[in-house]
Structure formats: C-alpha cells, structure tokens
Amino acid sequence: MASAPPLTQSESIETTTLVVPGMHCASCMGKVERALGALPGVQSARVNLTARQVNVAHDAALGVPDLVGALVAIGFPSQPRVEDLAPPPSAVKPLLAPLAVAGFACMNVMLLSVSIWSGAEGSTRDLFHLLSAAIGIPAILYAGRVFFASAWGALRHGRTNMDVPISIGVILATGLSLYETLTHGAEAWFDGTLMLLLFLLAGRVLDAMMRDRARAGVDALLRQAAPGAMVVAKGAVDWVSARDLLPGMVMRVASGERLAADGEIVSGNSRFDRSLLTGESAAVPVAQGDAVHAGMLNMDAPVDVRVTAAGCDTTLAEIARTMEAAGQHRSTYVRIADRASRLYAPAVHTLAALTFIGWMIAGAGAYESLKIAIAVLIITCPCALGLAVPVAQVVAAGALMRRGIMVKDGSAMERMARIDRALLDKTGTLTLGRPTPDPQALDALPAQAAQVALALASHSRHPLSRALVEALGARGVTAAELTQVEEVAGQGVHALWHGGPVALRRPDGPTGGMASALDIEGMPLRLILFADRLRPDADLALNWMRAMGVEPSILSGDAMAAVAEVARATHMTAQGAASPADKLEAIQRLQGAGHHVLMAGDGLNDGPALAAAHASIAPGTASDVGRQAADFVFLSDSLMAIPRAMAASRATMRVVRQNFVLAIGYNVLAVPMAMAGLVTPLIAAVAMSTSSLIVIGNSLRLAMAAREPKA
C-alpha cells in the first residue's frame, strides 16, 4: 500500500469511501492504492476488493473531486459511496453470459477442428475454417469484451494491466486466423483463442463467487434493521423509510417489530430482544428514557421511540463497518499476485516485441514473425497462475462441504492454515447450546412416571420440555393419558392422571442448574437435572488441534463459574464474562503477540470478533449474523469440524504452492520454445490449456483433504 508523508498533528483527517466498480484483481488494487497514495494530503488508501471500495484517509483540504480525478486519470471511474447500506451488486452475474458463450462456442469449434486435425484438406478444410470463423468471431468479440474494455480503459490513460497482453493476443490470433481462412491457409486458431477465453473467464467467475460469499456477512447484519418505521408527527402516523429517518423524529414501534434506527424510549413499557448487541438471548425490560438500537426486536407492547441516530450513524451500521474493515486485510498470495502483476504486462510485451523484431532481423518475414509473436503472447497467458488459487479453494471447499463444513470465504483457507491459537466460545460452540436431561435421572424413573413426564412435557414448548420429549422418545417411552392439561407461564404443566394431580414444574428451591420437578400424586417428588453438554468428540478435536500445534482456550461471555467447569473438563485455559469488546481485545492482544487467531463463536454479538480474527468458524445453529460473519460454518454436532477445517486448509495451501511452482515452471519451459519459433499459436493455446488442466488435476487431489488422520 502506498502512502504520502504523514500529516502534522494540526491537520484534520477525514475518511472518504469511494466505490470503484472497475477493480477486479490484485493489479487493480495496487494501482488504485498507489494513485491515491501519491496525492499530497492522503494519509492512507486501503482497497476492499470484495466490496469494490477504497477507504481513503486524507487531509480535510483535499476534496472528493481530487480523489475521483486521481482514479479517473488511471482509468478507474469512481464515485463516493452512498450511505444507504445497500449491498453492492454481485460481480458474478456479468461474467456468466460471456463464460457460457465462450464454453458453447469452444465446444463447437473444437468439433470442427477435430476433422481438420484428422486430415481434411482442400475445400473441406476451407469450409470448416469458415464455419469456425462464423461461430468463433462473434463469440470471441462477446466473451472477450470483459478483457477488451479493461485493456482499453488502461491504454487510453497511457497505462497497461494484465488484460492488455491478453487482449492483444486474442485480437491478433483472431485476425490472423481470419486472414488464414480468407486466403485458404492451412491453419486457423479460433479454437485456441476460445479455449483461452474460457479458462480466463472460469478463473474470474470462481474468484468473484468467493468474494460474494465473503460480503454476505455484512449484508446479513444490515438486514437485521427494519426497512422503515411508522413516524408520529402532528397527530398523524406515516411510514418513513430507514434512509429518510432523521434525529428527533418519533417512531411508533409495535410488538414484534424491529427498530429501524437508534433512539430513546419516550413513552410505553415493553421488553426488547437485545441479543444483536449483547448476545443475551433473554429479553430485557425497557421504559421511558432507556436507549434502544436499530435491529432490536420489540417483544411485548408498542412504544414510542425518539430517533437519536439513523442510517450509517447507528450502532448496527458501525458494527457492519467494523466487519467490513476486517475484510480489507490482504492475503500473502494476493500480495504475491499484486507484485507479479506489476511485472507481467511489460514483461510479456517486451518478450513479444523482441521475438517479432528478432525474427524480422533473421529474415522470417512479417507473417511468420507475427505468428511467432502471437504464440508468445498466448503461451504466456496467466491462466494456470490465475487458476492456481481459486480452483484449489473450490475443490477443498467441496470436500469440506461433504463433511458438513461450509466455506464462506476461499481466501480464509490461507488464514486458517496459519492458525496457532484458537479461542472457543462455550455455549453453542464447545457445548451443544441446548439442554439435555441427565441420563441417570431418566434411568431412575419408573415406567409409569416416565410416561407421565413425556405426556406433560409434550404439552409445552419450553426448551426443557422439548429436550425431555426428545430424550424419552428416543428411549421408546409412550405418553400416558392425561386430562385437564394446563400450562401456567413460568410455573410448568399441570394435569390429572387417573384422577390425581400431576405436574412437570419449576423446582421449589435452588438446584444449582437447570432442572424440572416431576410431581405425581402418590409418588416421591423427582428432580430431573439438565445440562448443556459438550459436543461429541470434543476431546478428540482438542487433541487434534494440539497435535497440529494449535493451542485452544475458552473465551466466553458466560459466567465464570460455568466457564470454569467446562475448562476443567477440557483442560483448557479460560476467560469468562467477556463482553464483545473484551473478546475483540483478547484477539487483538494475541495478534499483537504475533499469533494467528481462530475465533469460534455462535452469538449475534460475536460478529465483530469473528470478523476481526485471522479466521473464524461458527456452528450451523448460530445466529444468522454469526453464520454470515464466519469464514466457515459447520453443520454437524461434532467439534471435529474445527480441526478438520484447519487440516484441509493446510493441505489446500500446500497444493496452492505446488500450483504456483507448476505454473511458473510451465512458463520457464514454454516461453523459450515459443520465442524460438517451435510452437504455433494453436500449440501455444493447447500448451496453455494443458498447464491449466495440470493445475486443475493437482487441485482435485484436495477432494480427500477433509479426511481425518490415520490413528
């Protein structure tokens, strides 16, 4: 990242976010950051390629037009971000149609080429060349416009990018193929050109799909806020969209509605679900004067709320910005691609020009020299290099998905591969996050008592009752016949059995944990204890992590006593009663000490912590925000998903490094042969495609990456 000299303390610093839709690769990122960093008064410029935005910290005297002008000068139109919190458009959709056209045309032209390769001569060969031109040229113009537009945007501002040599190679190969066709020549290379475009577009689509998934976490968080609210003004009540709400307006929020803005209760009493910000799932009472925030859910009664902050000024938007900022860090391989891209275009241009000049001096003639120069341009196409990372990530992501682990961000595998510390939330992550009855208490129940307990529990939706129904049902217990069943809120379920009262109710005194009392007339009162139990294979999973050199510990917002019990059972160090800010601080402290930290959590309030960690993982039972913010989501109950994701990520990075070596080795061998005139443009295209297929084949070995190690 480039930056200008630091500003003095007296100068005020502003932050401007520009949307730059033309960025699509590491080279673009580098150009944008360097162009802005070169402006006097710019302190820093940081690109978020996922959102196609750049955040610029600059002197207040430097205006937005200056920043926009600097980007226009290098071929990147931009505009200030509109703070409507709307998600940016997907980068995948514009690429799908060119990819489909390139694939369809490539298959058809290849079929025609097979006949020519089989020995077709004369008018038959000319006919197949004409048919190939009729199919290939429109397809090349349509599918290649992605690269042509980017190359033209760079060239008209006197610069180059990776799309320039690609476009030159495609245009020259197509033009020369047309010339061969019209002059009844022996060769045409429409098939190779289409194959080139197909592989290039496939790499970009895969990359864009991964970036869209990475952005989904922020979008999910922003969707928690209501799109608008009923506003009370001069006795009338009108619906106002969230973007039009202003401080001072009074919103009328009915029961069951979420808030569209931050505010203060001015009338009414209710209970609000504040789990979005605090992680506490129990609703809390609010009254006049209490502060509430966008995204909170009104549980009981209507209230009037005076708006104090709306739109991008809400606490919810601030959390989203924190998550988005965490996504701006750049992986090692993106930095390598950034540096390589600065050299790629001038190096390829120089090699092709030297080849053309050299063969002209050698007396080969313009046609033959141009054909060899085109072969150099095609054979140096970075298809294998471009596929090295996304294909490996996609194959590994598929292998993990079959094991119940969803990969949200392909680049997270690189970060996950370097993890050496793991911070695990307790409830819902280390534990199942749901109560399960004590098996010994169920064993001690007489058959008739178990039948009554099942019958009583089946009439309630309370979590303890549901857990009891599930456990007794799994034991094959059948429900007893009850009459006059009644559930009293906060007290339990009461009924009559054989004319006598029975109840599954709250215990009479403290029990030291979750419990239900089974009260049957004529039988002793029985206490059924419940516990949130550790996930299956927790010990195996923790040992696997330790064997990989990863030290796990507990970081939980639960009370210290509950955390200490799990810490003793799992032999881990623990920090309890941690607020969202405490979790962030713990992650930053470890990162400051040089550790690469994994955060595993499930709560709504874990979103910033999940985004701030080097890598993150959440169970499938986590909140929507937790699932979307995490890099990985595991769907099974087993904790083995965490070390399995680590092992697969490390295997993926090994394959990525091998792919880089293969791609670079291919160029080291192929480029001298092309410059020596030993390959035609068609052979160059086949060689380029073969290198891509080798990279793909090597990546397919990752299909077994999610297996457990042999004992």
XYZ file of C-alpha atoms in Angstrom:
711
model
C 0.000 0.000 0.000
C 1.391 3.356 -0.954
C 1.079 6.381 1.278
C 2.063 10.015 1.344
C 4.270 11.551 4.044
C 2.454 11.717 7.389
C 0.417 14.784 8.196
C 1.114 17.082 11.104
C -0.991 16.856 14.220
C -2.668 20.161 13.451
C -4.128 18.892 10.200
C -7.546 17.262 10.459
C -8.057 13.898 8.816
C -11.225 12.813 7.028
C -12.174 9.416 5.696
C -13.820 9.049 2.294
C -15.113 5.822 0.795
C -15.175 5.587 -2.974
C -16.918 2.872 -4.970
C -14.631 1.667 -7.777
C -16.570 -0.900 -9.850
C -13.716 -1.404 -12.344
C -11.416 -3.155 -9.862
C -11.236 -6.928 -10.351
C -7.745 -8.136 -9.468
C -4.658 -7.576 -7.349
C -3.134 -5.397 -10.052
C -6.130 -3.053 -9.936
C -5.854 -2.854 -6.149
C -2.225 -1.862 -6.341
C -2.830 0.790 -8.995
C -5.705 2.394 -7.082
C -3.820 2.470 -3.792
C -0.643 3.818 -5.361
C -2.503 6.536 -7.318
C -4.333 7.782 -4.231
C -1.274 7.436 -2.010
C 0.686 9.673 -4.369
C -1.712 12.587 -3.805
C -0.399 15.220 -1.366
C -2.561 15.115 1.740
C -3.534 11.431 1.518
C -2.504 9.560 4.645
C -3.566 6.095 3.558
C -5.645 4.316 0.931
C -6.922 0.811 1.528
C -8.901 -1.217 -1.004
C -11.630 -3.701 -0.113
C -11.792 -5.759 -3.305
C -14.745 -7.756 -2.006
C -16.893 -4.624 -1.820
C -15.007 -2.895 -4.681
C -14.417 0.115 -2.483
C -11.412 2.082 -1.309
C -11.254 3.881 2.034
C -9.089 6.991 1.907
C -7.810 8.841 4.989
C -6.895 12.326 3.804
C -6.440 15.942 4.742
C -9.729 17.802 5.052
C -8.468 20.319 2.486
C -8.341 17.552 -0.121
C -11.763 17.268 -1.736
C -13.612 14.254 -3.088
C -13.257 15.556 -6.695
C -9.476 15.400 -6.269
C -9.681 11.750 -5.210
C -12.100 10.862 -8.001
C -9.925 12.711 -10.524
C -6.818 10.786 -9.467
C -8.594 7.499 -10.156
C -10.072 8.664 -13.458
C -6.559 9.546 -14.579
C -5.521 5.903 -14.315
C -8.685 4.511 -15.872
C -10.816 3.731 -12.819
C -14.071 5.737 -12.701
C -15.367 6.047 -9.150
C -17.966 7.774 -7.027
C -18.478 8.436 -3.320
C -20.347 5.642 -1.586
C -23.993 6.422 -0.962
C -24.689 5.637 2.674
C -27.899 3.707 2.077
C -26.406 0.488 3.471
C -27.473 -1.352 0.319
C -25.277 -4.309 -0.666
C -23.143 -3.818 -3.795
C -24.127 -5.707 -6.950
C -22.649 -9.159 -7.475
C -19.561 -9.418 -9.695
C -20.519 -12.945 -10.796
C -23.609 -12.186 -12.850
C -21.929 -10.047 -15.580
C -19.399 -12.848 -16.176
C -21.813 -15.766 -16.545
C -23.095 -14.951 -20.033
C -19.577 -14.448 -21.522
C -18.470 -17.679 -19.839
C -21.419 -19.615 -21.260
C -20.878 -18.193 -24.760
C -17.147 -18.991 -24.673
C -17.828 -22.554 -23.472
C -20.529 -23.275 -26.039
C -18.555 -21.827 -28.953
C -15.342 -23.553 -27.843
C -17.003 -26.979 -27.873
C -18.458 -26.483 -31.357
C -15.262 -25.102 -32.889
C -13.280 -27.926 -31.298
C -15.538 -30.469 -33.025
C -14.821 -28.815 -36.369
C -11.099 -28.713 -35.603
C -11.017 -32.467 -34.959
C -11.896 -33.051 -38.618
C -9.088 -30.749 -39.748
C -6.623 -32.442 -37.397
C -7.774 -35.782 -38.873
C -6.522 -34.764 -42.310
C -9.264 -32.755 -44.009
C -7.810 -30.883 -46.960
C -8.846 -28.506 -49.715
C -12.427 -27.261 -49.863
C -13.456 -29.372 -46.870
C -10.828 -27.687 -44.685
C -11.829 -24.255 -46.024
C -15.478 -24.980 -45.197
C -14.629 -25.986 -41.625
C -12.466 -22.885 -41.240
C -15.350 -20.698 -42.457
C -17.781 -22.369 -40.052
C -15.268 -21.942 -37.232
C -14.947 -18.242 -38.090
C -18.736 -17.818 -38.225
C -19.069 -19.326 -34.750
C -15.815 -18.133 -33.233
C -15.547 -14.452 -34.161
C -18.896 -13.299 -32.676
C -18.251 -15.449 -29.601
C -14.726 -14.047 -29.172
C -15.976 -10.474 -29.510
C -18.732 -11.072 -26.947
C -16.831 -13.200 -24.421
C -13.661 -11.144 -24.750
C -15.293 -7.774 -24.129
C -14.590 -8.207 -20.404
C -10.873 -8.031 -21.186
C -11.109 -5.608 -24.113
C -12.950 -2.979 -22.042
C -10.470 -3.257 -19.188
C -7.475 -3.087 -21.540
C -8.877 -0.082 -23.417
C -9.576 1.719 -20.151
C -5.922 1.311 -19.184
C -4.416 2.084 -22.600
C -6.331 5.320 -23.163
C -4.779 6.644 -19.960
C -1.310 5.581 -21.059
C -1.092 2.564 -18.749
C -1.180 -1.215 -19.035
C -2.657 -4.022 -16.993
C -2.854 -7.801 -17.203
C -5.734 -7.577 -19.699
C -3.664 -5.676 -22.278
C -1.423 -8.567 -23.437
C -4.402 -10.922 -23.203
C -6.462 -8.637 -25.458
C -3.604 -8.128 -27.900
C -3.040 -11.879 -28.136
C -6.735 -12.604 -28.644
C -7.219 -9.888 -31.275
C -4.069 -10.783 -33.225
C -4.785 -14.515 -33.110
C -8.361 -13.911 -34.284
C -7.243 -11.534 -37.039
C -4.546 -13.888 -38.268
C -6.982 -16.812 -38.173
C -9.441 -14.809 -40.288
C -6.654 -13.976 -42.726
C -5.759 -17.693 -42.980
C -9.407 -18.544 -43.544
C -9.890 -15.985 -46.307
C -6.629 -16.939 -48.054
C -7.315 -20.694 -47.843
C -4.429 -21.153 -45.385
C -3.650 -24.378 -43.597
C -4.104 -23.109 -40.052
C -6.628 -21.120 -38.016
C -6.675 -20.715 -34.246
C -10.279 -19.881 -33.337
C -10.378 -22.987 -31.120
C -7.281 -21.996 -29.157
C -8.497 -18.417 -28.717
C -11.880 -19.538 -27.397
C -10.199 -22.021 -25.074
C -8.023 -19.208 -23.760
C -11.055 -17.019 -23.008
C -12.927 -19.936 -21.428
C -10.202 -20.644 -18.886
C -9.660 -16.973 -18.103
C -13.379 -16.358 -17.529
C -13.725 -19.512 -15.420
C -10.987 -18.281 -13.102
C -12.640 -14.892 -12.694
C -16.083 -16.382 -12.030
C -14.696 -18.650 -9.301
C -12.870 -15.740 -7.718
C -15.965 -13.498 -7.838
C -18.151 -16.219 -6.274
C -15.822 -16.473 -3.303
C -15.799 -12.683 -2.852
C -19.602 -12.512 -2.902
C -19.719 -15.093 -0.123
C -17.267 -13.042 1.916
C -19.514 -9.979 1.637
C -22.632 -11.890 2.750
C -21.817 -11.470 6.464
C -22.100 -7.688 6.355
C -25.306 -7.873 4.318
C -26.878 -10.272 6.826
C -26.080 -7.920 9.685
C -27.552 -4.895 7.918
C -30.745 -6.838 7.180
C -31.391 -7.016 10.919
C -32.599 -3.392 10.865
C -36.169 -2.678 9.777
C -36.507 -1.065 6.331
C -38.533 1.790 7.857
C -40.810 2.840 10.706
C -44.174 4.454 11.464
C -43.379 8.050 12.422
C -45.683 10.132 14.631
C -45.905 13.807 13.612
C -48.647 16.334 14.381
C -51.140 13.647 15.309
C -50.638 11.691 12.083
C -48.731 8.444 11.666
C -46.868 7.870 8.383
C -44.429 5.197 7.229
C -40.917 6.560 6.612
C -38.105 4.525 5.068
C -34.967 3.961 7.130
C -32.835 6.168 4.877
C -35.219 9.120 5.432
C -35.360 8.907 9.227
C -33.804 11.891 10.998
C -32.788 12.524 14.604
C -35.696 13.955 16.578
C -38.418 12.002 14.763
C -40.632 9.784 16.927
C -41.127 6.185 15.768
C -44.081 4.091 16.921
C -42.803 0.530 17.244
C -45.419 -2.196 17.587
C -44.901 -5.531 19.324
C -42.987 -7.919 17.077
C -41.305 -5.146 15.079
C -37.598 -4.393 14.828
C -36.194 -0.901 15.196
C -35.077 0.950 12.077
C -32.849 3.434 13.942
C -31.202 4.081 17.295
C -33.314 6.018 19.778
C -34.679 6.638 23.254
C -37.979 5.422 24.682
C -40.312 8.420 25.159
C -43.491 6.535 26.093
C -44.572 2.991 26.835
C -43.029 -0.035 28.526
C -42.013 -3.262 26.881
C -39.298 -5.906 26.665
C -36.676 -5.880 23.919
C -34.541 -8.674 22.481
C -31.064 -7.102 22.567
C -29.146 -10.224 21.566
C -27.932 -8.478 18.423
C -25.639 -6.269 20.503
C -25.176 -8.048 23.814
C -25.516 -11.726 22.968
C -28.021 -12.132 25.788
C -30.967 -14.052 24.377
C -33.324 -13.206 27.267
C -35.451 -10.147 26.585
C -34.868 -7.150 28.890
C -37.491 -4.652 30.108
C -37.278 -1.083 28.828
C -39.063 2.047 29.951
C -39.094 5.785 29.320
C -35.579 7.163 28.964
C -33.905 3.848 28.066
C -31.743 3.681 24.944
C -32.556 1.167 22.209
C -30.753 0.412 18.968
C -31.521 -0.431 15.365
C -32.155 -4.125 14.821
C -33.547 -4.776 18.332
C -36.873 -6.625 18.474
C -39.827 -5.276 20.478
C -41.277 -8.298 22.282
C -44.348 -7.140 24.253
C -46.114 -3.808 23.829
C -45.984 -0.797 21.481
C -43.609 2.006 22.422
C -42.695 5.428 21.042
C -39.012 5.960 20.358
C -37.310 9.292 19.595
C -34.642 8.801 16.924
C -31.118 9.692 18.029
C -29.160 8.144 15.134
C -30.251 6.778 11.762
C -28.774 5.251 8.624
C -24.993 4.954 8.682
C -24.787 6.518 12.172
C -26.492 3.646 14.003
C -24.644 1.210 16.211
C -25.639 -1.581 13.813
C -24.005 0.223 10.886
C -20.882 0.766 12.971
C -20.665 -2.974 13.658
C -21.084 -3.636 9.918
C -18.263 -1.201 9.149
C -16.061 -2.989 11.686
C -16.731 -6.291 9.928
C -16.129 -4.725 6.535
C -12.845 -3.186 7.670
C -11.709 -6.565 8.931
C -12.170 -7.878 5.397
C -9.650 -5.431 3.974
C -6.581 -7.313 5.122
C -4.728 -8.875 2.221
C -3.529 -12.445 1.982
C 0.038 -13.428 1.175
C -0.837 -14.889 -2.197
C -2.802 -11.796 -3.210
C 0.257 -9.717 -2.362
C 2.421 -12.058 -4.475
C -0.044 -11.725 -7.352
C -0.003 -7.946 -6.865
C 3.764 -7.778 -7.216
C 3.798 -10.243 -10.119
C 1.087 -8.329 -11.952
C 3.198 -5.160 -11.976
C 5.835 -7.029 -13.983
C 3.602 -9.273 -16.087
C 2.292 -6.864 -18.737
C 5.590 -5.074 -19.540
C 7.467 -8.376 -19.467
C 5.084 -10.055 -21.921
C 5.011 -7.032 -24.207
C 8.794 -6.888 -24.222
C 9.174 -10.606 -24.967
C 6.632 -10.498 -27.807
C 8.213 -7.377 -29.327
C 11.726 -8.806 -29.059
C 10.514 -12.021 -30.660
C 8.917 -10.159 -33.576
C 11.963 -7.933 -34.111
C 14.367 -10.832 -33.761
C 12.621 -12.967 -36.348
C 12.271 -9.997 -38.709
C 16.009 -9.421 -38.474
C 16.520 -13.123 -39.064
C 14.546 -12.774 -42.312
C 11.459 -14.761 -41.388
C 9.100 -12.159 -42.881
C 6.255 -10.190 -41.286
C 3.669 -13.014 -41.384
C 5.877 -15.652 -39.794
C 7.324 -13.190 -37.250
C 3.827 -12.055 -36.249
C 2.650 -15.666 -35.886
C 5.551 -16.470 -33.546
C 4.957 -13.272 -31.545
C 1.269 -14.248 -31.138
C 2.372 -17.677 -29.902
C 4.497 -15.914 -27.263
C 1.539 -13.777 -26.169
C -0.770 -16.799 -25.892
C 1.709 -19.151 -24.266
C 2.457 -16.609 -21.531
C -1.231 -16.184 -20.701
C -1.538 -16.468 -16.912
C -4.426 -18.971 -16.982
C -2.644 -21.550 -14.827
C -1.471 -18.827 -12.463
C -4.983 -17.416 -12.281
C -6.489 -20.841 -11.567
C -3.830 -21.873 -9.037
C -5.655 -20.436 -6.044
C -9.414 -20.422 -6.858
C -9.584 -23.996 -8.181
C -7.756 -25.385 -5.148
C -10.073 -23.424 -2.878
C -13.215 -24.598 -4.675
C -12.190 -28.279 -4.612
C -11.237 -28.115 -0.933
C -14.468 -26.238 -0.153
C -16.426 -29.030 -1.859
C -14.605 -31.685 0.164
C -15.359 -29.831 3.392
C -18.983 -29.340 2.378
C -19.407 -33.102 2.040
C -18.203 -33.297 5.650
C -20.759 -30.726 6.759
C -18.424 -27.711 6.749
C -19.342 -24.754 4.570
C -16.547 -22.428 3.455
C -17.751 -18.848 3.219
C -14.551 -17.199 2.019
C -11.973 -19.041 -0.059
C -9.140 -16.753 0.997
C -9.897 -17.693 4.615
C -8.281 -21.077 3.959
C -4.924 -19.347 3.697
C -5.533 -17.624 7.012
C -6.881 -20.787 8.615
C -3.764 -22.676 7.506
C -1.602 -20.362 9.636
C -3.671 -20.545 12.831
C -1.703 -21.264 16.012
C -4.247 -20.122 18.632
C -7.937 -20.992 18.838
C -10.437 -19.102 21.010
C -13.617 -21.096 21.534
C -16.902 -19.740 22.825
C -18.558 -22.046 25.355
C -22.316 -22.131 24.937
C -23.327 -23.306 21.498
C -19.754 -23.864 20.333
C -17.933 -26.116 22.791
C -21.315 -27.260 24.044
C -24.375 -28.130 22.020
C -26.139 -24.987 23.179
C -29.275 -26.836 24.189
C -30.240 -28.566 27.439
C -30.198 -32.350 27.669
C -31.646 -34.283 30.633
C -29.363 -36.217 32.961
C -29.377 -39.853 31.724
C -29.096 -41.151 35.314
C -32.220 -39.219 36.317
C -34.119 -40.750 33.403
C -32.826 -44.229 34.279
C -34.207 -43.792 37.792
C -37.735 -43.001 36.583
C -40.304 -45.828 36.957
C -42.020 -46.712 33.674
C -45.313 -45.033 34.612
C -43.528 -41.881 35.840
C -41.619 -41.674 32.561
C -44.901 -41.967 30.613
C -46.464 -39.166 32.676
C -43.369 -37.000 32.285
C -43.466 -37.465 28.499
C -47.171 -36.651 28.367
C -46.724 -33.481 30.444
C -43.651 -32.320 28.508
C -45.352 -32.855 25.166
C -47.863 -30.087 26.029
C -45.158 -27.420 26.407
C -42.784 -25.630 24.023
C -40.357 -24.798 26.830
C -36.772 -25.811 25.878
C -36.504 -28.154 28.889
C -39.782 -29.851 27.970
C -38.723 -30.240 24.355
C -35.415 -31.751 25.432
C -37.258 -34.167 27.755
C -39.654 -35.215 24.977
C -36.710 -35.881 22.661
C -34.792 -37.912 25.245
C -37.769 -40.008 26.418
C -38.946 -40.516 22.853
C -35.510 -41.851 21.939
C -35.891 -44.390 24.783
C -39.153 -45.687 23.332
C -41.362 -44.296 26.109
C -45.045 -43.814 25.237
C -47.107 -40.970 26.662
C -49.720 -41.535 29.384
C -53.346 -40.412 29.008
C -53.875 -37.080 30.810
C -56.899 -34.875 31.335
C -57.381 -31.185 32.185
C -53.894 -30.301 30.935
C -52.934 -26.681 31.647
C -49.636 -24.858 31.192
C -49.023 -21.910 33.527
C -46.425 -19.469 32.263
C -43.326 -19.634 34.433
C -44.733 -22.450 36.569
C -44.991 -25.535 34.379
C -47.558 -28.004 33.085
C -50.315 -29.356 35.354
C -52.855 -32.113 34.614
C -54.817 -35.043 36.035
C -53.708 -38.677 35.673
C -56.113 -41.405 36.821
C -57.950 -38.624 38.666
C -54.908 -37.484 40.631
C -52.884 -34.253 40.061
C -49.554 -34.448 38.242
C -47.182 -31.663 37.252
C -43.900 -31.012 35.494
C -42.952 -27.753 37.131
C -40.313 -25.430 38.443
C -38.438 -26.876 41.476
C -39.305 -25.468 44.875
C -35.765 -24.311 45.637
C -32.370 -23.705 44.032
C -30.868 -26.722 42.296
C -27.513 -25.365 41.139
C -28.509 -25.560 37.493
C -31.338 -26.218 35.074
C -33.920 -28.677 36.462
C -37.592 -29.685 36.364
C -39.610 -31.271 39.163
C -41.872 -34.220 38.304
C -44.704 -34.192 40.844
C -47.066 -37.208 40.748
C -49.605 -37.800 43.488
C -48.706 -40.918 45.464
C -45.087 -40.961 44.241
C -41.958 -39.275 45.561
C -41.127 -35.900 44.026
C -38.414 -36.451 41.393
C -35.889 -33.869 40.214
C -34.708 -34.107 36.584
C -31.454 -32.195 36.059
C -30.489 -30.732 32.701
C -27.106 -29.670 31.369
C -25.694 -28.098 28.230
C -23.298 -30.892 27.356
C -20.033 -30.812 25.468
C -20.187 -31.605 21.792
C -19.370 -35.185 20.774
C -15.670 -35.874 20.142
C -14.670 -32.667 21.953
C -11.612 -34.323 23.493
C -10.538 -35.818 20.161
C -11.000 -32.490 18.409
C -8.964 -30.589 21.010
C -6.196 -33.206 20.896
C -6.131 -32.992 17.086
C -5.728 -29.216 17.340
C -2.893 -29.585 19.838
C -1.205 -32.162 17.581
C -1.235 -29.557 14.795
C 0.438 -27.021 17.084
C -2.726 -25.034 17.801
C -3.336 -24.064 21.428
C -7.090 -23.885 22.206
C -8.637 -21.850 25.028
C -12.111 -20.701 26.048
C -13.339 -17.127 25.516
C -16.949 -16.830 26.655
C -19.468 -14.282 27.774
C -20.967 -16.759 30.240
C -20.487 -16.509 33.994
C -17.048 -17.553 35.171
C -18.368 -20.424 37.305
C -19.997 -22.110 34.311
C -16.941 -21.480 32.146
C -14.571 -22.879 34.795
C -16.470 -26.168 34.884
C -16.054 -26.684 31.127
C -12.417 -25.537 31.292
C -11.647 -28.212 33.890
C -13.370 -30.877 31.813
C -11.455 -29.947 28.652
C -8.106 -28.985 30.250
C -8.111 -25.538 28.667
C -7.416 -22.061 29.991
C -10.475 -19.826 30.005
C -11.704 -16.230 30.146
C -15.311 -15.814 31.249
C -17.836 -12.970 31.469
C -16.251 -11.441 28.369
C -18.160 -8.645 26.664
C -17.937 -8.202 22.866
C -15.284 -5.537 23.477
C -13.363 -7.924 25.751
C -13.392 -10.553 23.017
C -12.049 -8.094 20.490
C -9.357 -7.009 22.944
C -8.333 -10.617 23.597
C -7.996 -11.273 19.872
C -6.012 -8.100 19.287
C -3.746 -8.863 22.252
C -2.873 -12.267 20.834
C -2.423 -10.832 17.348
C -0.110 -8.212 18.792
C 1.972 -11.001 20.269
C 2.387 -12.477 16.809
C -0.245 -15.203 16.993
C -2.684 -16.123 14.254
C -6.035 -16.446 15.985
C -9.110 -18.525 15.179
C -12.408 -17.370 16.714
C -15.160 -19.956 17.084
C -18.474 -18.496 18.223
C -22.185 -18.515 17.602
C -23.710 -15.422 19.211
C -25.106 -12.382 17.475
C -22.664 -10.253 19.415
C -19.737 -12.301 18.136
C -19.922 -10.735 14.653
C -17.075 -8.188 15.111
C -14.901 -10.753 16.936
C -15.462 -13.321 14.185
C -14.553 -10.730 11.569
C -11.503 -9.429 13.461
C -9.861 -12.841 13.921
C -7.490 -14.215 11.299
C -10.083 -16.908 10.616
C -13.450 -17.748 12.148
C -15.876 -20.614 12.347
C -19.431 -20.911 13.639
C -21.823 -23.815 14.172
C -24.877 -24.125 11.973
C -27.065 -23.409 14.999
C -25.517 -19.952 15.341
C -27.434 -16.767 14.723
C -27.804 -15.561 11.154
C -25.226 -12.855 11.777
C -22.796 -15.323 13.365
C -23.092 -17.717 10.439
C -22.663 -14.995 7.855
C -19.755 -13.314 9.629
C -17.781 -16.537 9.995
C -15.417 -17.823 7.332
C -16.518 -21.428 7.989
C -19.842 -22.872 9.202
C -20.094 -26.467 10.418
C -23.461 -28.185 10.308
C -22.897 -31.290 12.431
C -22.827 -31.576 16.226
C -19.231 -32.840 16.251
C -16.444 -30.441 17.242
C -14.115 -32.373 14.897
C -15.213 -29.877 12.237
C -12.786 -27.277 13.591
C -9.519 -29.270 13.311
C -10.799 -30.805 10.076
C -11.154 -27.326 8.562
C -7.645 -26.474 9.782
C -6.129 -29.640 8.286
C -7.926 -29.156 4.960
C -6.805 -25.531 4.791
C -3.184 -26.506 5.363
C -3.451 -29.147 2.644
C -5.004 -26.554 0.331
C -2.124 -24.157 0.833
C 0.372 -26.928 0.065
C -1.426 -27.581 -3.216
C -1.602 -23.847 -3.990
C 2.163 -23.593 -3.578
C 2.591 -26.614 -5.855
C 0.287 -24.981 -8.407
C 2.389 -21.829 -8.371
C 5.518 -23.889 -8.994
C 3.790 -25.743 -11.869
C 2.520 -22.507 -13.439
C 5.884 -20.779 -13.184
C 7.741 -23.888 -14.368
C 5.466 -24.081 -17.391
C 6.378 -20.539 -18.417
C 10.094 -21.185 -17.851
C 9.952 -24.115 -20.302
C 7.340 -22.893 -22.779
C 8.326 -19.273 -23.354
C 11.825 -20.026 -24.770
C 10.294 -22.625 -27.100
C 7.711 -20.120 -28.328
C 10.351 -17.435 -28.858
C 12.415 -19.956 -30.787
C 9.503 -20.470 -33.174
C 8.979 -24.094 -32.171
C 5.264 -23.705 -31.435
C 2.335 -22.343 -33.438
C -0.459 -20.265 -31.846
C -2.599 -23.437 -31.719
C 0.108 -25.425 -29.943
C 0.614 -22.443 -27.645
C -3.095 -22.483 -26.791
C -3.004 -26.245 -26.237
C 0.102 -25.919 -24.065
C -1.512 -23.102 -22.085
C -4.666 -25.183 -21.641
C -2.605 -28.236 -20.665
C -0.854 -26.249 -17.947
C -4.277 -25.166 -16.689
C -5.504 -28.777 -16.716
C -2.403 -29.900 -14.788
C -3.135 -27.249 -12.158
C -6.778 -28.370 -12.027
C -5.741 -32.042 -11.766
C -3.341 -31.275 -8.954
C -6.092 -29.362 -7.158
C -8.516 -32.282 -7.494
C -6.354 -34.216 -5.051
C -7.889 -31.976 -2.409
C -11.156 -33.881 -2.782
C -9.793 -36.103 0.010
C -8.474 -33.205 2.089
C -11.205 -33.364 4.726
C -10.368 -36.880 5.900
C -9.305 -37.484 9.464
C -5.669 -38.511 10.074
C -4.963 -42.191 10.443
C -4.507 -43.267 14.041
